[in-house]
């Protein structure tokens, strides 16, 4: 029982702490994410949500504690190796190559290519082209493949960046406020996309919009002042007096 529970846990955050000049942005935090789980992390501004993702993806080193991904300690790896191990991270602002087309943006994200230069000398094979077309369909950009990324709406850029991450087939996808700035329709589509993605991998999403959270979350973790305040279904955490207190207090 115990071992099967363990093997089902893709991500284990153990007693994670990071201190910036004595201020603990994340404070002795532990949580576990399962295979094919869609976890949403909420919490007031400054709760430590982004800092948590920074530590999982190796951008920030914890002061103490560990992050295990499929049993491997990510806190001992550099960012590049963490990506290779199967962790994809999307930051809050979309970073796509504005002057390249949607197709080219997806193409340079294909794992066999390690940069812009190699991508320009890289030979396109039919299976890569097909994979890019399938990806574009998944991220609602099938009719935009030839458009420059700079011409896309903010929401479409967010989708493109998710697609670029997916080209590397991450087993754990970390998304920081992916629907910020999206229209209601785009939010709905993104909700569907994330739910589909979680069928094949684990997804951790930071989000504020509780309607969106309720629609997509398998489980919600609430952070406050770097600590775990509450955890459970969206309905459970919304009914938790500690959560209500923190949100009304803001
Ligand atoms: P959230 O994403 O939940 O809004 P953050 O993780 O961005 O919160 O920030 C948590 C707290 O840590 C904030 O008070 C922020 O100012 C502080 N913080 C984050 N990164 C740094 C840093 N590199 N140096 C100093 N303080 C930081
Ligand atoms: Mg943040």
PDB file of C-alpha atoms and ligand atoms in Angstrom:
ATOM      1  CA  UNK A   1       0.000   0.000   0.000  1.00  0.00           C
ATOM      2  CA  UNK A   2       2.650   2.442   1.112  1.00  0.00           C
ATOM      3  CA  UNK A   3       4.963   1.657  -1.793  1.00  0.00           C
ATOM      4  CA  UNK A   4       2.179   1.975  -4.354  1.00  0.00           C
ATOM      5  CA  UNK A   5       1.239   5.321  -2.846  1.00  0.00           C
ATOM      6  CA  UNK A   6       4.844   6.403  -3.113  1.00  0.00           C
ATOM      7  CA  UNK A   7       5.230   5.371  -6.716  1.00  0.00           C
ATOM      8  CA  UNK A   8       2.106   7.328  -7.578  1.00  0.00           C
ATOM      9  CA  UNK A   9       3.687  10.499  -6.247  1.00  0.00           C
ATOM     10  CA  UNK A  10       5.523  12.313  -8.985  1.00  0.00           C
ATOM     11  CA  UNK A  11       6.494  15.362  -6.978  1.00  0.00           C
ATOM     12  CA  UNK A  12       7.389  15.445  -3.314  1.00  0.00           C
ATOM     13  CA  UNK A  13       8.222  18.765  -1.732  1.00  0.00           C
ATOM     14  CA  UNK A  14       9.752  18.119   1.681  1.00  0.00           C
ATOM     15  CA  UNK A  15      10.168  20.776   4.362  1.00  0.00           C
ATOM     16  CA  UNK A  16      11.164  23.321   1.744  1.00  0.00           C
ATOM     17  CA  UNK A  17      12.408  26.669   3.007  1.00  0.00           C
ATOM     18  CA  UNK A  18      14.042  29.624   1.298  1.00  0.00           C
ATOM     19  CA  UNK A  19      15.186  32.653   3.149  1.00  0.00           C
ATOM     20  CA  UNK A  20      16.001  35.982   1.468  1.00  0.00           C
ATOM     21  CA  UNK A  21      18.011  38.078   3.931  1.00  0.00           C
ATOM     22  CA  UNK A  22      16.246  36.383   6.820  1.00  0.00           C
ATOM     23  CA  UNK A  23      12.753  36.642   5.264  1.00  0.00           C
ATOM     24  CA  UNK A  24      11.258  33.218   4.627  1.00  0.00           C
ATOM     25  CA  UNK A  25       9.409  33.430   1.303  1.00  0.00           C
ATOM     26  CA  UNK A  26       8.680  29.691   1.571  1.00  0.00           C
ATOM     27  CA  UNK A  27       8.658  28.292   5.059  1.00  0.00           C
ATOM     28  CA  UNK A  28       8.939  24.569   5.829  1.00  0.00           C
ATOM     29  CA  UNK A  29       6.514  23.621   3.053  1.00  0.00           C
ATOM     30  CA  UNK A  30       5.646  20.017   2.253  1.00  0.00           C
ATOM     31  CA  UNK A  31       3.283  18.792  -0.450  1.00  0.00           C
ATOM     32  CA  UNK A  32       2.900  15.881  -2.844  1.00  0.00           C
ATOM     33  CA  UNK A  33       1.534  15.765  -6.363  1.00  0.00           C
ATOM     34  CA  UNK A  34       0.396  12.530  -7.946  1.00  0.00           C
ATOM     35  CA  UNK A  35       0.704  11.166 -11.445  1.00  0.00           C
ATOM     36  CA  UNK A  36      -1.941  12.647 -13.776  1.00  0.00           C
ATOM     37  CA  UNK A  37      -2.991  15.099 -11.115  1.00  0.00           C
ATOM     38  CA  UNK A  38      -3.969  18.684 -11.851  1.00  0.00           C
ATOM     39  CA  UNK A  39      -3.041  20.662  -8.740  1.00  0.00           C
ATOM     40  CA  UNK A  40      -3.855  24.313  -8.348  1.00  0.00           C
ATOM     41  CA  UNK A  41      -1.924  26.520  -5.962  1.00  0.00           C
ATOM     42  CA  UNK A  42      -3.656  29.629  -4.681  1.00  0.00           C
ATOM     43  CA  UNK A  43      -2.822  32.231  -2.072  1.00  0.00           C
ATOM     44  CA  UNK A  44      -2.641  35.995  -1.636  1.00  0.00           C
ATOM     45  CA  UNK A  45       0.077  38.044  -3.336  1.00  0.00           C
ATOM     46  CA  UNK A  46       3.445  37.352  -1.774  1.00  0.00           C
ATOM     47  CA  UNK A  47       2.363  33.949  -0.424  1.00  0.00           C
ATOM     48  CA  UNK A  48       5.401  32.287  -2.026  1.00  0.00           C
ATOM     49  CA  UNK A  49       3.684  30.592  -4.986  1.00  0.00           C
ATOM     50  CA  UNK A  50       6.109  31.733  -7.668  1.00  0.00           C
ATOM     51  CA  UNK A  51       9.079  31.146  -5.374  1.00  0.00           C
ATOM     52  CA  UNK A  52       7.909  27.556  -4.887  1.00  0.00           C
ATOM     53  CA  UNK A  53       7.916  26.977  -8.663  1.00  0.00           C
ATOM     54  CA  UNK A  54      11.326  28.702  -8.857  1.00  0.00           C
ATOM     55  CA  UNK A  55      12.716  26.143  -6.443  1.00  0.00           C
ATOM     56  CA  UNK A  56      11.136  23.170  -8.220  1.00  0.00           C
ATOM     57  CA  UNK A  57      12.629  24.212 -11.561  1.00  0.00           C
ATOM     58  CA  UNK A  58      16.051  25.096 -10.124  1.00  0.00           C
ATOM     59  CA  UNK A  59      15.905  28.852 -10.635  1.00  0.00           C
ATOM     60  CA  UNK A  60      16.142  29.461  -6.890  1.00  0.00           C
ATOM     61  CA  UNK A  61      18.085  27.286  -4.455  1.00  0.00           C
ATOM     62  CA  UNK A  62      16.274  26.411  -1.238  1.00  0.00           C
ATOM     63  CA  UNK A  63      17.890  27.212   2.084  1.00  0.00           C
ATOM     64  CA  UNK A  64      16.767  23.798   3.344  1.00  0.00           C
ATOM     65  CA  UNK A  65      14.484  20.936   2.397  1.00  0.00           C
ATOM     66  CA  UNK A  66      14.206  18.847  -0.748  1.00  0.00           C
ATOM     67  CA  UNK A  67      12.209  18.540  -3.947  1.00  0.00           C
ATOM     68  CA  UNK A  68      11.929  14.984  -5.230  1.00  0.00           C
ATOM     69  CA  UNK A  69      10.741  14.328  -8.757  1.00  0.00           C
ATOM     70  CA  UNK A  70      10.172  10.632  -9.410  1.00  0.00           C
ATOM     71  CA  UNK A  71      12.475  10.032  -6.462  1.00  0.00           C
ATOM     72  CA  UNK A  72      15.324  12.215  -7.795  1.00  0.00           C
ATOM     73  CA  UNK A  73      16.407  15.247  -5.802  1.00  0.00           C
ATOM     74  CA  UNK A  74      15.947  18.286  -8.064  1.00  0.00           C
ATOM     75  CA  UNK A  75      17.634  20.607  -5.588  1.00  0.00           C
ATOM     76  CA  UNK A  76      20.946  18.993  -6.577  1.00  0.00           C
ATOM     77  CA  UNK A  77      20.463  19.604 -10.304  1.00  0.00           C
ATOM     78  CA  UNK A  78      20.897  22.680 -12.481  1.00  0.00           C
ATOM     79  CA  UNK A  79      17.957  24.115 -14.445  1.00  0.00           C
ATOM     80  CA  UNK A  80      18.970  22.477 -17.709  1.00  0.00           C
ATOM     81  CA  UNK A  81      19.163  19.041 -16.176  1.00  0.00           C
ATOM     82  CA  UNK A  82      15.811  19.514 -14.440  1.00  0.00           C
ATOM     83  CA  UNK A  83      14.237  20.202 -17.854  1.00  0.00           C
ATOM     84  CA  UNK A  84      15.892  17.073 -19.247  1.00  0.00           C
ATOM     85  CA  UNK A  85      14.540  15.078 -16.313  1.00  0.00           C
ATOM     86  CA  UNK A  86      11.020  15.994 -17.417  1.00  0.00           C
ATOM     87  CA  UNK A  87       9.981  19.199 -15.672  1.00  0.00           C
ATOM     88  CA  UNK A  88       8.636  22.044 -17.848  1.00  0.00           C
ATOM     89  CA  UNK A  89       8.088  25.507 -16.393  1.00  0.00           C
ATOM     90  CA  UNK A  90       6.061  28.346 -17.815  1.00  0.00           C
ATOM     91  CA  UNK A  91       6.657  31.792 -16.379  1.00  0.00           C
ATOM     92  CA  UNK A  92       3.999  34.446 -15.906  1.00  0.00           C
ATOM     93  CA  UNK A  93       4.830  36.519 -18.984  1.00  0.00           C
ATOM     94  CA  UNK A  94       4.878  34.625 -22.270  1.00  0.00           C
ATOM     95  CA  UNK A  95       8.310  34.351 -23.820  1.00  0.00           C
ATOM     96  CA  UNK A  96       8.038  33.360 -27.448  1.00  0.00           C
ATOM     97  CA  UNK A  97      10.197  34.375 -30.408  1.00  0.00           C
ATOM     98  CA  UNK A  98       8.066  37.223 -31.756  1.00  0.00           C
ATOM     99  CA  UNK A  99       9.776  37.353 -35.162  1.00  0.00           C
ATOM    100  CA  UNK A 100       9.423  33.629 -35.841  1.00  0.00           C
ATOM    101  CA  UNK A 101       6.225  31.950 -36.979  1.00  0.00           C
ATOM    102  CA  UNK A 102       4.132  29.754 -34.723  1.00  0.00           C
ATOM    103  CA  UNK A 103       5.496  26.764 -36.654  1.00  0.00           C
ATOM    104  CA  UNK A 104       9.097  27.860 -36.125  1.00  0.00           C
ATOM    105  CA  UNK A 105       8.553  28.539 -32.438  1.00  0.00           C
ATOM    106  CA  UNK A 106       7.285  24.992 -31.987  1.00  0.00           C
ATOM    107  CA  UNK A 107      10.042  23.611 -34.182  1.00  0.00           C
ATOM    108  CA  UNK A 108      12.899  25.139 -32.203  1.00  0.00           C
ATOM    109  CA  UNK A 109      11.375  23.668 -29.056  1.00  0.00           C
ATOM    110  CA  UNK A 110      11.712  20.155 -30.393  1.00  0.00           C
ATOM    111  CA  UNK A 111      14.194  18.431 -28.058  1.00  0.00           C
ATOM    112  CA  UNK A 112      16.677  17.499 -30.771  1.00  0.00           C
ATOM    113  CA  UNK A 113      17.367  21.160 -31.334  1.00  0.00           C
ATOM    114  CA  UNK A 114      19.342  23.053 -28.787  1.00  0.00           C
ATOM    115  CA  UNK A 115      19.046  26.569 -30.106  1.00  0.00           C
ATOM    116  CA  UNK A 116      18.141  28.934 -32.822  1.00  0.00           C
ATOM    117  CA  UNK A 117      21.246  28.314 -34.949  1.00  0.00           C
ATOM    118  CA  UNK A 118      20.852  24.539 -35.028  1.00  0.00           C
ATOM    119  CA  UNK A 119      17.185  24.920 -35.770  1.00  0.00           C
ATOM    120  CA  UNK A 120      17.960  26.909 -38.913  1.00  0.00           C
ATOM    121  CA  UNK A 121      20.280  24.191 -40.191  1.00  0.00           C
ATOM    122  CA  UNK A 122      18.022  21.398 -38.995  1.00  0.00           C
ATOM    123  CA  UNK A 123      16.377  19.188 -41.563  1.00  0.00           C
ATOM    124  CA  UNK A 124      12.608  19.049 -41.252  1.00  0.00           C
ATOM    125  CA  UNK A 125      11.340  15.492 -41.402  1.00  0.00           C
ATOM    126  CA  UNK A 126       7.693  14.622 -42.094  1.00  0.00           C
ATOM    127  CA  UNK A 127       7.205  13.248 -38.586  1.00  0.00           C
ATOM    128  CA  UNK A 128       8.412  16.490 -37.010  1.00  0.00           C
ATOM    129  CA  UNK A 129       6.099  18.509 -39.236  1.00  0.00           C
ATOM    130  CA  UNK A 130       3.226  16.243 -38.271  1.00  0.00           C
ATOM    131  CA  UNK A 131       4.038  16.547 -34.600  1.00  0.00           C
ATOM    132  CA  UNK A 132       4.077  20.353 -34.881  1.00  0.00           C
ATOM    133  CA  UNK A 133       0.716  20.314 -36.656  1.00  0.00           C
ATOM    134  CA  UNK A 134      -0.792  18.089 -33.974  1.00  0.00           C
ATOM    135  CA  UNK A 135       0.602  20.353 -31.279  1.00  0.00           C
ATOM    136  CA  UNK A 136      -0.832  23.440 -32.991  1.00  0.00           C
ATOM    137  CA  UNK A 137      -4.243  21.785 -33.016  1.00  0.00           C
ATOM    138  CA  UNK A 138      -4.003  20.978 -29.332  1.00  0.00           C
ATOM    139  CA  UNK A 139      -3.178  24.584 -28.450  1.00  0.00           C
ATOM    140  CA  UNK A 140      -5.863  26.083 -30.737  1.00  0.00           C
ATOM    141  CA  UNK A 141      -3.354  27.555 -33.198  1.00  0.00           C
ATOM    142  CA  UNK A 142      -3.743  25.206 -36.172  1.00  0.00           C
ATOM    143  CA  UNK A 143      -4.823  28.093 -38.405  1.00  0.00           C
ATOM    144  CA  UNK A 144      -1.971  30.314 -37.189  1.00  0.00           C
ATOM    145  CA  UNK A 145       1.049  28.141 -38.039  1.00  0.00           C
ATOM    146  CA  UNK A 146       2.375  30.583 -40.641  1.00  0.00           C
ATOM    147  CA  UNK A 147       1.751  33.713 -38.583  1.00  0.00           C
ATOM    148  CA  UNK A 148       4.525  35.494 -36.765  1.00  0.00           C
ATOM    149  CA  UNK A 149       4.215  34.975 -33.007  1.00  0.00           C
ATOM    150  CA  UNK A 150       4.341  38.746 -32.540  1.00  0.00           C
ATOM    151  CA  UNK A 151       0.949  38.989 -34.258  1.00  0.00           C
ATOM    152  CA  UNK A 152      -0.781  36.682 -31.792  1.00  0.00           C
ATOM    153  CA  UNK A 153      -3.047  37.869 -28.987  1.00  0.00           C
ATOM    154  CA  UNK A 154      -1.687  37.677 -25.455  1.00  0.00           C
ATOM    155  CA  UNK A 155      -3.733  34.535 -24.807  1.00  0.00           C
ATOM    156  CA  UNK A 156      -2.525  32.882 -28.002  1.00  0.00           C
ATOM    157  CA  UNK A 157       1.071  33.603 -26.985  1.00  0.00           C
ATOM    158  CA  UNK A 158       0.382  31.880 -23.679  1.00  0.00           C
ATOM    159  CA  UNK A 159      -0.916  28.837 -25.592  1.00  0.00           C
ATOM    160  CA  UNK A 160       2.090  28.871 -27.892  1.00  0.00           C
ATOM    161  CA  UNK A 161       4.440  28.849 -24.959  1.00  0.00           C
ATOM    162  CA  UNK A 162       2.558  25.924 -23.423  1.00  0.00           C
ATOM    163  CA  UNK A 163       2.920  24.154 -26.782  1.00  0.00           C
ATOM    164  CA  UNK A 164       6.650  24.904 -26.828  1.00  0.00           C
ATOM    165  CA  UNK A 165       6.983  23.287 -23.418  1.00  0.00           C
ATOM    166  CA  UNK A 166       4.905  20.295 -24.514  1.00  0.00           C
ATOM    167  CA  UNK A 167       7.225  19.655 -27.466  1.00  0.00           C
ATOM    168  CA  UNK A 168       9.734  18.469 -24.861  1.00  0.00           C
ATOM    169  CA  UNK A 169       7.163  16.022 -23.440  1.00  0.00           C
ATOM    170  CA  UNK A 170       7.487  17.006 -19.791  1.00  0.00           C
ATOM    171  CA  UNK A 171       6.127  14.622 -17.184  1.00  0.00           C
ATOM    172  CA  UNK A 172       5.483  17.532 -14.857  1.00  0.00           C
ATOM    173  CA  UNK A 173       4.238  20.866 -16.164  1.00  0.00           C
ATOM    174  CA  UNK A 174       4.438  23.982 -13.968  1.00  0.00           C
ATOM    175  CA  UNK A 175       2.329  26.973 -15.032  1.00  0.00           C
ATOM    176  CA  UNK A 176       2.365  30.370 -13.337  1.00  0.00           C
ATOM    177  CA  UNK A 177      -0.968  32.175 -13.856  1.00  0.00           C
ATOM    178  CA  UNK A 178      -1.484  30.963 -17.429  1.00  0.00           C
ATOM    179  CA  UNK A 179      -4.910  32.582 -17.887  1.00  0.00           C
ATOM    180  CA  UNK A 180      -3.956  36.056 -16.661  1.00  0.00           C
ATOM    181  CA  UNK A 181      -5.013  38.549 -19.320  1.00  0.00           C
ATOM    182  CA  UNK A 182      -7.108  36.005 -21.230  1.00  0.00           C
ATOM    183  CA  UNK A 183     -10.658  36.572 -22.424  1.00  0.00           C
ATOM    184  CA  UNK A 184     -13.436  34.446 -20.841  1.00  0.00           C
ATOM    185  CA  UNK A 185     -13.549  32.277 -23.969  1.00  0.00           C
ATOM    186  CA  UNK A 186      -9.770  31.802 -23.926  1.00  0.00           C
ATOM    187  CA  UNK A 187      -9.951  30.881 -20.242  1.00  0.00           C
ATOM    188  CA  UNK A 188     -12.515  28.238 -20.997  1.00  0.00           C
ATOM    189  CA  UNK A 189     -10.377  26.790 -23.779  1.00  0.00           C
ATOM    190  CA  UNK A 190      -7.310  26.846 -21.533  1.00  0.00           C
ATOM    191  CA  UNK A 191      -9.261  25.001 -18.835  1.00  0.00           C
ATOM    192  CA  UNK A 192     -10.104  22.286 -21.342  1.00  0.00           C
ATOM    193  CA  UNK A 193      -6.503  22.164 -22.531  1.00  0.00           C
ATOM    194  CA  UNK A 194      -5.084  21.801 -19.013  1.00  0.00           C
ATOM    195  CA  UNK A 195      -7.621  19.104 -18.128  1.00  0.00           C
ATOM    196  CA  UNK A 196      -6.626  17.165 -21.250  1.00  0.00           C
ATOM    197  CA  UNK A 197      -2.937  17.621 -20.473  1.00  0.00           C
ATOM    198  CA  UNK A 198      -3.352  16.215 -16.981  1.00  0.00           C
ATOM    199  CA  UNK A 199      -4.586  12.955 -18.483  1.00  0.00           C
ATOM    200  CA  UNK A 200      -1.010  12.239 -19.564  1.00  0.00           C
ATOM    201  CA  UNK A 201       1.160  14.038 -17.020  1.00  0.00           C
ATOM    202  CA  UNK A 202       1.069  15.971 -13.767  1.00  0.00           C
ATOM    203  CA  UNK A 203       0.223  19.654 -13.935  1.00  0.00           C
ATOM    204  CA  UNK A 204       0.740  22.304 -11.261  1.00  0.00           C
ATOM    205  CA  UNK A 205      -1.014  25.605 -11.920  1.00  0.00           C
ATOM    206  CA  UNK A 206      -0.876  28.843  -9.951  1.00  0.00           C
ATOM    207  CA  UNK A 207      -4.158  30.676 -10.344  1.00  0.00           C
ATOM    208  CA  UNK A 208      -6.321  33.325  -8.682  1.00  0.00           C
ATOM    209  CA  UNK A 209      -9.663  33.082 -10.470  1.00  0.00           C
ATOM    210  CA  UNK A 210     -11.720  30.772  -8.227  1.00  0.00           C
ATOM    211  CA  UNK A 211     -14.272  29.985 -10.936  1.00  0.00           C
ATOM    212  CA  UNK A 212     -11.436  28.753 -13.109  1.00  0.00           C
ATOM    213  CA  UNK A 213      -9.862  26.901 -10.179  1.00  0.00           C
ATOM    214  CA  UNK A 214     -13.120  25.133  -9.369  1.00  0.00           C
ATOM    215  CA  UNK A 215     -13.473  23.975 -12.937  1.00  0.00           C
ATOM    216  CA  UNK A 216     -10.009  22.466 -13.372  1.00  0.00           C
ATOM    217  CA  UNK A 217      -8.530  21.554  -9.981  1.00  0.00           C
ATOM    218  CA  UNK A 218      -8.337  17.985  -8.761  1.00  0.00           C
ATOM    219  CA  UNK A 219      -6.965  19.369  -5.524  1.00  0.00           C
ATOM    220  CA  UNK A 220      -6.096  22.858  -4.274  1.00  0.00           C
ATOM    221  CA  UNK A 221      -3.179  23.898  -2.082  1.00  0.00           C
ATOM    222  CA  UNK A 222      -3.484  27.252  -0.334  1.00  0.00           C
ATOM    223  CA  UNK A 223      -0.276  29.056   0.610  1.00  0.00           C
ATOM    224  CA  UNK A 224      -0.046  31.960   2.999  1.00  0.00           C
ATOM    225  CA  UNK A 225       3.156  33.649   4.144  1.00  0.00           C
ATOM    226  CA  UNK A 226       5.201  30.814   2.708  1.00  0.00           C
ATOM    227  CA  UNK A 227       3.328  28.140   4.618  1.00  0.00           C
ATOM    228  CA  UNK A 228       0.667  25.616   3.730  1.00  0.00           C
ATOM    229  CA  UNK A 229      -2.609  27.055   4.981  1.00  0.00           C
ATOM    230  CA  UNK A 230      -5.092  24.523   3.637  1.00  0.00           C
ATOM    231  CA  UNK A 231      -5.387  21.675   1.157  1.00  0.00           C
ATOM    232  CA  UNK A 232      -8.311  19.775  -0.335  1.00  0.00           C
ATOM    233  CA  UNK A 233     -10.957  20.039  -3.028  1.00  0.00           C
ATOM    234  CA  UNK A 234     -11.817  23.539  -4.282  1.00  0.00           C
ATOM    235  CA  UNK A 235     -15.054  23.400  -2.278  1.00  0.00           C
ATOM    236  CA  UNK A 236     -13.221  22.265   0.856  1.00  0.00           C
ATOM    237  CA  UNK A 237     -10.606  25.014   0.824  1.00  0.00           C
ATOM    238  CA  UNK A 238     -13.229  27.650  -0.012  1.00  0.00           C
ATOM    239  CA  UNK A 239     -15.185  26.600   3.072  1.00  0.00           C
ATOM    240  CA  UNK A 240     -12.092  26.517   5.304  1.00  0.00           C
ATOM    241  CA  UNK A 241     -12.362  29.348   7.889  1.00  0.00           C
ATOM    242  CA  UNK A 242      -8.581  29.883   7.790  1.00  0.00           C
ATOM    243  CA  UNK A 243      -8.757  30.483   4.028  1.00  0.00           C
ATOM    244  CA  UNK A 244     -11.783  32.784   4.318  1.00  0.00           C
ATOM    245  CA  UNK A 245      -9.991  34.715   7.035  1.00  0.00           C
ATOM    246  CA  UNK A 246      -6.848  35.242   4.950  1.00  0.00           C
ATOM    247  CA  UNK A 247      -8.759  36.340   1.851  1.00  0.00           C
ATOM    248  CA  UNK A 248     -11.130  38.653   3.710  1.00  0.00           C
ATOM    249  CA  UNK A 249      -8.147  40.075   5.591  1.00  0.00           C
ATOM    250  CA  UNK A 250      -6.726  41.180   2.226  1.00  0.00           C
TER     251      UNK A 250
HETATM  252  P1  LIG B   1       3.495  34.998  -5.022  1.00  0.00           P
HETATM  253  O1  LIG B   1       3.910  34.382  -6.309  1.00  0.00           O
HETATM  254  O2  LIG B   1       2.720  34.060  -4.127  1.00  0.00           O
HETATM  255  O3  LIG B   1       2.752  36.292  -5.202  1.00  0.00           O
HETATM  256  P2  LIG B   1       6.339  35.261  -4.579  1.00  0.00           P
HETATM  257  O4  LIG B   1       6.790  33.857  -4.496  1.00  0.00           O
HETATM  258  O5  LIG B   1       6.616  35.986  -5.831  1.00  0.00           O
HETATM  259  O6  LIG B   1       4.801  35.374  -4.174  1.00  0.00           O
HETATM  260  O7  LIG B   1       7.014  36.094  -3.404  1.00  0.00           O
HETATM  261  C1  LIG B   1       6.940  35.691  -2.050  1.00  0.00           C
HETATM  262  C2  LIG B   1       7.664  36.709  -1.200  1.00  0.00           C
HETATM  263  O8  LIG B   1       9.071  36.559  -1.378  1.00  0.00           O
HETATM  264  C3  LIG B   1       7.335  38.142  -1.533  1.00  0.00           C
HETATM  265  O9  LIG B   1       7.283  38.891  -0.337  1.00  0.00           O
HETATM  266  C4  LIG B   1       8.529  38.569  -2.387  1.00  0.00           C
HETATM  267  O10 LIG B   1       8.731  39.956  -2.283  1.00  0.00           O
HETATM  268  C5  LIG B   1       9.664  37.782  -1.788  1.00  0.00           C
HETATM  269  N1  LIG B   1      10.718  37.431  -2.755  1.00  0.00           N
HETATM  270  C6  LIG B   1      10.575  36.656  -3.854  1.00  0.00           C
HETATM  271  N2  LIG B   1      11.741  36.529  -4.497  1.00  0.00           N
HETATM  272  C7  LIG B   1      12.651  37.246  -3.811  1.00  0.00           C
HETATM  273  C8  LIG B   1      14.044  37.512  -3.950  1.00  0.00           C
HETATM  274  N3  LIG B   1      14.749  36.991  -4.960  1.00  0.00           N
HETATM  275  N4  LIG B   1      14.628  38.296  -3.033  1.00  0.00           N
HETATM  276  C9  LIG B   1      13.940  38.813  -2.000  1.00  0.00           C
HETATM  277  N5  LIG B   1      12.633  38.594  -1.791  1.00  0.00           N
HETATM  278  C10 LIG B   1      11.982  37.827  -2.674  1.00  0.00           C
HETATM  279 MG1  LIG B   2       3.592  34.951  -8.315  1.00  0.00          MG
END
